[in-house]
CSV table of C-alpha atoms in Angstrom, one decimal:
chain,number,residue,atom,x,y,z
B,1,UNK,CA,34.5,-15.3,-4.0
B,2,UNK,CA,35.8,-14.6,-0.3
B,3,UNK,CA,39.2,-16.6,-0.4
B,4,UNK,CA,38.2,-17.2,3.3
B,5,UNK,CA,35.8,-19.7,2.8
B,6,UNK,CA,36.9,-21.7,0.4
B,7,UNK,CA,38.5,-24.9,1.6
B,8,UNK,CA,42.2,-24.3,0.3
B,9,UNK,CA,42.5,-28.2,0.6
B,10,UNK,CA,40.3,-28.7,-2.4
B,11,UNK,CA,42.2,-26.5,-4.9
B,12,UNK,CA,44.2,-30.0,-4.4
B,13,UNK,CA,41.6,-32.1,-5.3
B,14,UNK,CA,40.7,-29.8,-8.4
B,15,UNK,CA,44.4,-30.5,-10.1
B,16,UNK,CA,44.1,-34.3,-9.4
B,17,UNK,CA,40.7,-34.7,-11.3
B,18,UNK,CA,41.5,-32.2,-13.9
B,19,UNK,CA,45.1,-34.1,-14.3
B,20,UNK,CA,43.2,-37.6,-14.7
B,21,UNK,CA,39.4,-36.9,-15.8
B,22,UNK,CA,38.8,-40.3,-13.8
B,23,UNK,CA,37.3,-40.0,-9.9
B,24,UNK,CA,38.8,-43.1,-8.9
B,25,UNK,CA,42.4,-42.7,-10.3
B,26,UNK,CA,42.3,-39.0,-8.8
B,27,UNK,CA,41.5,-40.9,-5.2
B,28,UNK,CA,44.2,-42.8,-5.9
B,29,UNK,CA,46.7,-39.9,-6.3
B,30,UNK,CA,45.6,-38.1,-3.6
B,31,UNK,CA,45.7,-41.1,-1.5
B,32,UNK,CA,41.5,-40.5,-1.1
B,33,UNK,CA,38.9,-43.1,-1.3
B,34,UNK,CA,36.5,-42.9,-3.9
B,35,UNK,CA,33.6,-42.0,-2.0
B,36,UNK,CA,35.7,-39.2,-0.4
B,37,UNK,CA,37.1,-38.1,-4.0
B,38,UNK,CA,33.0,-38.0,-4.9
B,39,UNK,CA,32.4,-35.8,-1.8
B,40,UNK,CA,35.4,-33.4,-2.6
B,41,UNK,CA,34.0,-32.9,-6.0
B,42,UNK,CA,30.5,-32.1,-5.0
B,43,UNK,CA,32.2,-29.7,-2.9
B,44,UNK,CA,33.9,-28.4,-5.7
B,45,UNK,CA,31.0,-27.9,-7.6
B,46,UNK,CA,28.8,-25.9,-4.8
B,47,UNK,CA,31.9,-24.0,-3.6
B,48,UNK,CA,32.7,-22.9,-8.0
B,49,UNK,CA,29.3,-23.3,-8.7
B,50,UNK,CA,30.3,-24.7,-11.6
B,51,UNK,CA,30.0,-28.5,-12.8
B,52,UNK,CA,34.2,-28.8,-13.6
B,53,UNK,CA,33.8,-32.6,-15.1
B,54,UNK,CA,30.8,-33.1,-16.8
B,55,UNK,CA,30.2,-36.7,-18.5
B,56,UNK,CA,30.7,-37.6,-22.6
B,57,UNK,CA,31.2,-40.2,-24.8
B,58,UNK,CA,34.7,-39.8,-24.3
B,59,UNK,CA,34.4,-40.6,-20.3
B,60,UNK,CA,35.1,-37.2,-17.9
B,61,UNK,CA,36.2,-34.3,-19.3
B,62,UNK,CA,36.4,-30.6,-17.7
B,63,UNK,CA,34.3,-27.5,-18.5
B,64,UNK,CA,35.1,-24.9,-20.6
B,65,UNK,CA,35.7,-22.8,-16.9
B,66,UNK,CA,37.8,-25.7,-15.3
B,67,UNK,CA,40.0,-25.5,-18.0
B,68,UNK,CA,40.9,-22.2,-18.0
B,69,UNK,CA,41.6,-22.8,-14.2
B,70,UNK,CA,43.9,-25.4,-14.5
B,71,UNK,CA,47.1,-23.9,-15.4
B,72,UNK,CA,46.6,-21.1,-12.5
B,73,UNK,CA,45.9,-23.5,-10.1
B,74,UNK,CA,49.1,-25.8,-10.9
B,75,UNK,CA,51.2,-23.1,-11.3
B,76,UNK,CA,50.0,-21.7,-7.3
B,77,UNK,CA,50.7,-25.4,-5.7
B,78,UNK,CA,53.8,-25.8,-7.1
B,79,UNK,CA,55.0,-22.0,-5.8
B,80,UNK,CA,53.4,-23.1,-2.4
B,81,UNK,CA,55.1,-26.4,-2.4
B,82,UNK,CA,58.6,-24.7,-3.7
B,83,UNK,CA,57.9,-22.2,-0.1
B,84,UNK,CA,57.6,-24.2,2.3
B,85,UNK,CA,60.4,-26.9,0.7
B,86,UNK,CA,63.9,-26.0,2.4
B,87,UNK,CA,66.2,-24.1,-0.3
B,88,UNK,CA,69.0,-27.1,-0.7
B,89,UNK,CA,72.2,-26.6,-2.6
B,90,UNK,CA,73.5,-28.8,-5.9
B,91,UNK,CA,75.6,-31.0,-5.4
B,92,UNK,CA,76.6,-31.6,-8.8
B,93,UNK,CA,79.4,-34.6,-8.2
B,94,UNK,CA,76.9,-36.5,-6.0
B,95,UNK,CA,73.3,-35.8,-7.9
B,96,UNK,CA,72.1,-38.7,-9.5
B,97,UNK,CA,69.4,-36.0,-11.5
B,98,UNK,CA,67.5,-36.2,-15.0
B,99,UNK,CA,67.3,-33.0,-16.4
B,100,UNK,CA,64.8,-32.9,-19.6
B,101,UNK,CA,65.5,-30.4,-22.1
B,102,UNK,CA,62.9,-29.6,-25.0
B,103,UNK,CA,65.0,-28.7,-28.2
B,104,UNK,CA,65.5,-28.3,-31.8
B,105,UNK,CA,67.2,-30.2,-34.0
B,106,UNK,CA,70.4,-28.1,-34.1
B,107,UNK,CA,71.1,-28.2,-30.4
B,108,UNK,CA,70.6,-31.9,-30.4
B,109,UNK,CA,72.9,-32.6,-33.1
B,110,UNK,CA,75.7,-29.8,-32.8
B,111,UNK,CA,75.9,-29.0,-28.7
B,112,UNK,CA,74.4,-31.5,-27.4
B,113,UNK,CA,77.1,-34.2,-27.6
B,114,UNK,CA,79.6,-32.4,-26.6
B,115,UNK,CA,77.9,-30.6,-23.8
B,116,UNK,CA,76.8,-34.0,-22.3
B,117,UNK,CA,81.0,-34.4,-22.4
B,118,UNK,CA,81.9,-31.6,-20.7
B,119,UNK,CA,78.5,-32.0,-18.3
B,120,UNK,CA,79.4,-35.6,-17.0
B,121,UNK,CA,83.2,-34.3,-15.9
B,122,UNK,CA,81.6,-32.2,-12.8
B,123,UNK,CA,78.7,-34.4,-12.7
B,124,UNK,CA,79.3,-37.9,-13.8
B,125,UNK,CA,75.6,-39.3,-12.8
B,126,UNK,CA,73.2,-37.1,-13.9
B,127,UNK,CA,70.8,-37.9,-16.7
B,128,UNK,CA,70.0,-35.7,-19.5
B,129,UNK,CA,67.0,-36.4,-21.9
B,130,UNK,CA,66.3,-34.9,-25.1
B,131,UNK,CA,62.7,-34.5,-26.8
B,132,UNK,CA,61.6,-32.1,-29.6
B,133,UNK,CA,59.9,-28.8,-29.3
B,134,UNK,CA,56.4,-29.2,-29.6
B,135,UNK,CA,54.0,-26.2,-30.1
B,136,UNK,CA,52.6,-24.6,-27.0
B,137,UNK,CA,53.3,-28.3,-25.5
B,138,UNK,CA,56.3,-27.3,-24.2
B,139,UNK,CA,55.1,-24.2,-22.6
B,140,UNK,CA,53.2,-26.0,-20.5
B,141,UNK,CA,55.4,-29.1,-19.5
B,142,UNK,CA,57.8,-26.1,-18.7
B,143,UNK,CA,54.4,-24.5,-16.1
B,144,UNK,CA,54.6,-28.6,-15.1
B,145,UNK,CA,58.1,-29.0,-13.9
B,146,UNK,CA,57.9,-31.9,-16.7
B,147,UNK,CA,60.6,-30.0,-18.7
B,148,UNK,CA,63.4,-27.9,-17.1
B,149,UNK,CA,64.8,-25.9,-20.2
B,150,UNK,CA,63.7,-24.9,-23.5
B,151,UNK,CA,66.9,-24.5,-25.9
B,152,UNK,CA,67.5,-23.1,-29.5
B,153,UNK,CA,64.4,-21.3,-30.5
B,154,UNK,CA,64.7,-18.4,-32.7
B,155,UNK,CA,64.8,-15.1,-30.8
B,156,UNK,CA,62.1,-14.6,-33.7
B,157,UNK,CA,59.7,-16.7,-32.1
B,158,UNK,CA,56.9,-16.1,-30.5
B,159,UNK,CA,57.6,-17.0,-26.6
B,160,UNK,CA,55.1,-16.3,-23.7
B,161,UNK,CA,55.8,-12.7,-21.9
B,162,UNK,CA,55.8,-14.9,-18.6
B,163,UNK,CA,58.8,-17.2,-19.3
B,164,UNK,CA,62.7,-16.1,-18.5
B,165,UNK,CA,63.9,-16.3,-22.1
B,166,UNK,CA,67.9,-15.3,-22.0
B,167,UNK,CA,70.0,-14.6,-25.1
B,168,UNK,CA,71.8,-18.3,-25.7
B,169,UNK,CA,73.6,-18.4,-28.8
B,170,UNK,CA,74.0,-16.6,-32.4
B,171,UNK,CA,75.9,-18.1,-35.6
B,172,UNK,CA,76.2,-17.3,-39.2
B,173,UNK,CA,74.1,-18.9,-41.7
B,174,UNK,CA,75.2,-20.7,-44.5
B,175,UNK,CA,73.1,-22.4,-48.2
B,176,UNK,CA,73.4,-26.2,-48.3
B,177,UNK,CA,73.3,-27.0,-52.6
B,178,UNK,CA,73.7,-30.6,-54.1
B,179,UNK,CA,77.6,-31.4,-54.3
B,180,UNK,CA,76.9,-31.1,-58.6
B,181,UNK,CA,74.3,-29.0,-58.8
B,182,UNK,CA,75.0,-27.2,-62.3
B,183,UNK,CA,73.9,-23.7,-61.4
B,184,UNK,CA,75.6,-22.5,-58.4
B,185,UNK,CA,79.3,-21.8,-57.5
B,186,UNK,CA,81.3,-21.1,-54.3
B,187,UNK,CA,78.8,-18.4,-53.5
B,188,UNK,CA,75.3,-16.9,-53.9
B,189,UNK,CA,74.3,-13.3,-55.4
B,190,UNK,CA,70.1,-12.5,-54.2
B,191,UNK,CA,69.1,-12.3,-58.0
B,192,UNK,CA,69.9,-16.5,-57.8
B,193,UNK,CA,68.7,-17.0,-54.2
B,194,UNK,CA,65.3,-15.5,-55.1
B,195,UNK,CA,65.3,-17.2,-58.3
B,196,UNK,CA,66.3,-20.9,-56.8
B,197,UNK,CA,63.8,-23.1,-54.9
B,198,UNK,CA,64.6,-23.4,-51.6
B,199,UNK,CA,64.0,-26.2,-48.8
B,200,UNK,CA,63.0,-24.3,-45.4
B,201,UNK,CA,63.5,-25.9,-41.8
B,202,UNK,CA,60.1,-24.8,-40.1
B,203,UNK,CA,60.5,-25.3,-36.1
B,204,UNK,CA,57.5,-26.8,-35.1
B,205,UNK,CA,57.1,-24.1,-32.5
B,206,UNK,CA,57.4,-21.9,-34.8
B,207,UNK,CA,54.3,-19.6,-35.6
B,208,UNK,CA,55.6,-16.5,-37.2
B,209,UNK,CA,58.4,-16.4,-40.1
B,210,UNK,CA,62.3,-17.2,-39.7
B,211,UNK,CA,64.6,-14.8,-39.7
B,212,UNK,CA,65.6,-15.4,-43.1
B,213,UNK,CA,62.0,-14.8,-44.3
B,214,UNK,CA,61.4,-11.4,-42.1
B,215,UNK,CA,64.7,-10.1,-43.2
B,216,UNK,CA,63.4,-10.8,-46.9
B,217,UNK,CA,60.0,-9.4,-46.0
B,218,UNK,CA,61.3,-6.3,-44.7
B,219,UNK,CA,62.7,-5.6,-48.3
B,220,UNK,CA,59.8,-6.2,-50.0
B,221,UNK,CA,61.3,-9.8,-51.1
B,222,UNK,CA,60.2,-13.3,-50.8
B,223,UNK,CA,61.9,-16.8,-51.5
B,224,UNK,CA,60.6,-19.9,-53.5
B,225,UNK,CA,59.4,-22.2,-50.7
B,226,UNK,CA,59.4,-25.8,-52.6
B,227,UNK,CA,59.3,-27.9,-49.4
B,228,UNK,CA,59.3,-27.0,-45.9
B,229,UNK,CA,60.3,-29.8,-43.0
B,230,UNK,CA,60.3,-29.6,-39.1
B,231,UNK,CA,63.4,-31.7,-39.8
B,232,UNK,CA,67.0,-30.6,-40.2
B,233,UNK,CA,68.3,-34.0,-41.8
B,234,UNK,CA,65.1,-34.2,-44.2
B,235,UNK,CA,65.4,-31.2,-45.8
B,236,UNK,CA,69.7,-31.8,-46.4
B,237,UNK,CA,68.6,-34.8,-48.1
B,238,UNK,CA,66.2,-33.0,-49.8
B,239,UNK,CA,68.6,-30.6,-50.9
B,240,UNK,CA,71.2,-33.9,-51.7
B,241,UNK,CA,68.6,-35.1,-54.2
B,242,UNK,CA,67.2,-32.0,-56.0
B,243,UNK,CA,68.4,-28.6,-57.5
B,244,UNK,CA,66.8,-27.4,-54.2
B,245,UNK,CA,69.3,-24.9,-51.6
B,246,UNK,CA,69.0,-24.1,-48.3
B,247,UNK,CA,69.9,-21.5,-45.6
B,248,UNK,CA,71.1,-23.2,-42.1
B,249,UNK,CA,73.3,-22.5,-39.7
B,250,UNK,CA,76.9,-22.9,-40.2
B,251,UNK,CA,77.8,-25.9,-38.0
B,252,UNK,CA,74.5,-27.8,-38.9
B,253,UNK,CA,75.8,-27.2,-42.4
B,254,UNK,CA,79.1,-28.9,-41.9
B,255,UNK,CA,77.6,-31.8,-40.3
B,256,UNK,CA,75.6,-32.7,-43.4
B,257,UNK,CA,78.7,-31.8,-45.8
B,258,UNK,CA,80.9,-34.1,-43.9
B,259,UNK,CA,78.5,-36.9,-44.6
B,260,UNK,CA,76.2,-36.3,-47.9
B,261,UNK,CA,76.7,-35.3,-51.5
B,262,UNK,CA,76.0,-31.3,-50.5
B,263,UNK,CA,78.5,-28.5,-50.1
B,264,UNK,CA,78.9,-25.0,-48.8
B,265,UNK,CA,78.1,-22.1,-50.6
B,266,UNK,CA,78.4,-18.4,-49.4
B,267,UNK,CA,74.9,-16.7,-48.9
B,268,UNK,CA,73.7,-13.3,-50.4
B,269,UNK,CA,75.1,-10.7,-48.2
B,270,UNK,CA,73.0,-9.5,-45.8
B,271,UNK,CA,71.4,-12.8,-44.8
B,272,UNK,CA,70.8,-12.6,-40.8
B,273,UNK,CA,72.5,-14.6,-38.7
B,274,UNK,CA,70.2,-16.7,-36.4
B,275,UNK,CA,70.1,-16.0,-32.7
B,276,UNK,CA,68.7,-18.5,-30.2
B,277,UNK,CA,67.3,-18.8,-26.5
B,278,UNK,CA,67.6,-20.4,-23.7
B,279,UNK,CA,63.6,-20.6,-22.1
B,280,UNK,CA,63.0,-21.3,-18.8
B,281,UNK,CA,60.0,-20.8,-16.1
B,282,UNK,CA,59.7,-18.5,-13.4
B,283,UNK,CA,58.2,-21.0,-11.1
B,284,UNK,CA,61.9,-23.1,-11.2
B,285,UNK,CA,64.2,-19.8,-11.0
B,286,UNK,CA,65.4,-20.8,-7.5
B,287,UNK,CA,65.6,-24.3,-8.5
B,288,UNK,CA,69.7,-25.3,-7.7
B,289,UNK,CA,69.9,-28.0,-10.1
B,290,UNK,CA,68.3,-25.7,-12.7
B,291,UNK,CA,70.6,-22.7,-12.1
B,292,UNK,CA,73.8,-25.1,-12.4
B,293,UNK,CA,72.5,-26.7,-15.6
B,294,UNK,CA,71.7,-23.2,-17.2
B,295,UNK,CA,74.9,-21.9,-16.0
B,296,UNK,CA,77.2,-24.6,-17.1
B,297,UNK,CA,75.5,-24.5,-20.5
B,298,UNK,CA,76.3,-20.7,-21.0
B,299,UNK,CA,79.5,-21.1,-20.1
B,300,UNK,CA,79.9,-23.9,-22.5
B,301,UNK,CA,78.2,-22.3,-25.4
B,302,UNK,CA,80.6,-19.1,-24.9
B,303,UNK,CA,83.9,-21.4,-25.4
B,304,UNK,CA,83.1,-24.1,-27.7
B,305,UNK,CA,86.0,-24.6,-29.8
B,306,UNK,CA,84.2,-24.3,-33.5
């Protein structure tokens, strides 16, 4: 197709109705009437030759072509609109911002309280909200500008070649054991790891093995898996209740000793540490508030006081 004419205008009216699969609440968010909407998406359909909402049982829903289109044509608006926006500065003391940050469960629960500390002393009204990884969901709220950062998945992981992932954070990993469970000591030789079931935290973004499990694999080895959980908490009190262990990192770990019947015990040698990421989208890599958050949460992460 000759990008010359096609009505530029229209790749406008293509997000709205893909967005909303409804003609009239598409009007509405592109401030159209209906009957204008309806034009546009004949349009639409000559210019693609293609029908982009066809009609089910469910109401509107896009073609198989539409919605491969999609996430190309939101991610070209938004780089348009960030053009011809005027580059402004942070200012961090005045912003008023909310900042979302997908996560798992160890940066919610180990950094995360402190950081929003040390966060609020340069900028005292900006907003932070926390919700769970989701798998490939938070890929695209990244695309959406919906979420700004992606935090604490395994380097391990597969990520999307397209997203700025950045080195964040690595720690030791430690096996959580019932406070009496009759079998283990202080510490942990292979023969008993391999030999004891084991509780394992499974990311929900997760689609390939943890770093526990590769290292294993690369020896030929494999662990008991008795449960697996997307849930840090869960699979302590899993661990609290059963003759169960499991391999976490080291501050999680002290969290759930400090308030459950479980206890520290050394790992085999030669269990991997885990290193985590900090994601973000390429579309946002000039954004100011972005660029302070990210910044301020390195420099954080490099001087916490374990």
């Amino acid at each position: 197709m000759n990008l010359r004419q096609f009505d530029l205008n229209l790749l406008i009216i293509f997000e709205a109705l893909i967005s909303e699969c409804h003609v009239s609440r598409a009007a509405e968010k592109v401030f159209l009437s209906q009957s204008a909407m309806s034009h546009a998406l004949n349009r639409l359909r000559e210019q693609l030759g293609d029908p982009i909402l066809v009609r089910t049982d469910q109401g509107l829903q896009p073609t198989p072509r539409a919605l491969a289109m999609a996430p190309k044509v939101r991610n070209a608006l938004q780089l348009l609109q960030q053009s011809l926006t005027p580059s402004e500065s942070f200012n961090a003391a005045q912003s008023d911002r909310t900042f979302t940050i997908a996560s798992t469960d160890y940066f919610e629960a180990v950094i995360f309280p402190e950081l929003m500390s040390h966060l609020l002393t340069f900028a005292p009204n900006i907003k932070i909200e926390i919700e769970m990884i989701a798998e490939n969901a938070s890929h695209t709220r990244l695309a959406n500008g919906e979420v700004d950062l992606v935090m604490g998945m395994e380097v391990e992981q597969s990520i999307p070649s397209h997203l700025i992932c950045e080195p964040w954070l690595n720690e030791s990993q430690v096996c959580l054991v019932a406070q009496d469970h009759p079998q283990v000591n202080s510490s942990l030789s292979l023969k008993q790891y391999l030999k004891l079931p084991h509780v394992v935290f499974m990311d929900v973004s997760q689609v390939s093995a943890n770093s526990v499990d590769t290292w294993l694999a690369s020896q030929n080895m494999s662990r008991q898996h008795m449960a697996r959980t997307v849930n840090y908490m869960a699979a302590a009190r899993i661990v609290e209740k059963t003759n169960a262990i499991m391999t976490l990192p080291q501050h999680m770990a002290q969290l759930f000793s400090d308030m459950m019947a479980v206890r520290i015990v050394k790992p085999p040698k030669g269990i991997p540490a885990i290193n985590m990421t900090m994601v973000s989208h390429p579309l946002f890599a000039e954004d100011p508030g972005v660029n302070w958050l990210t910044k301020h949460i390195h420099a954080f992460s490099q001087n916490i006081d374990w």
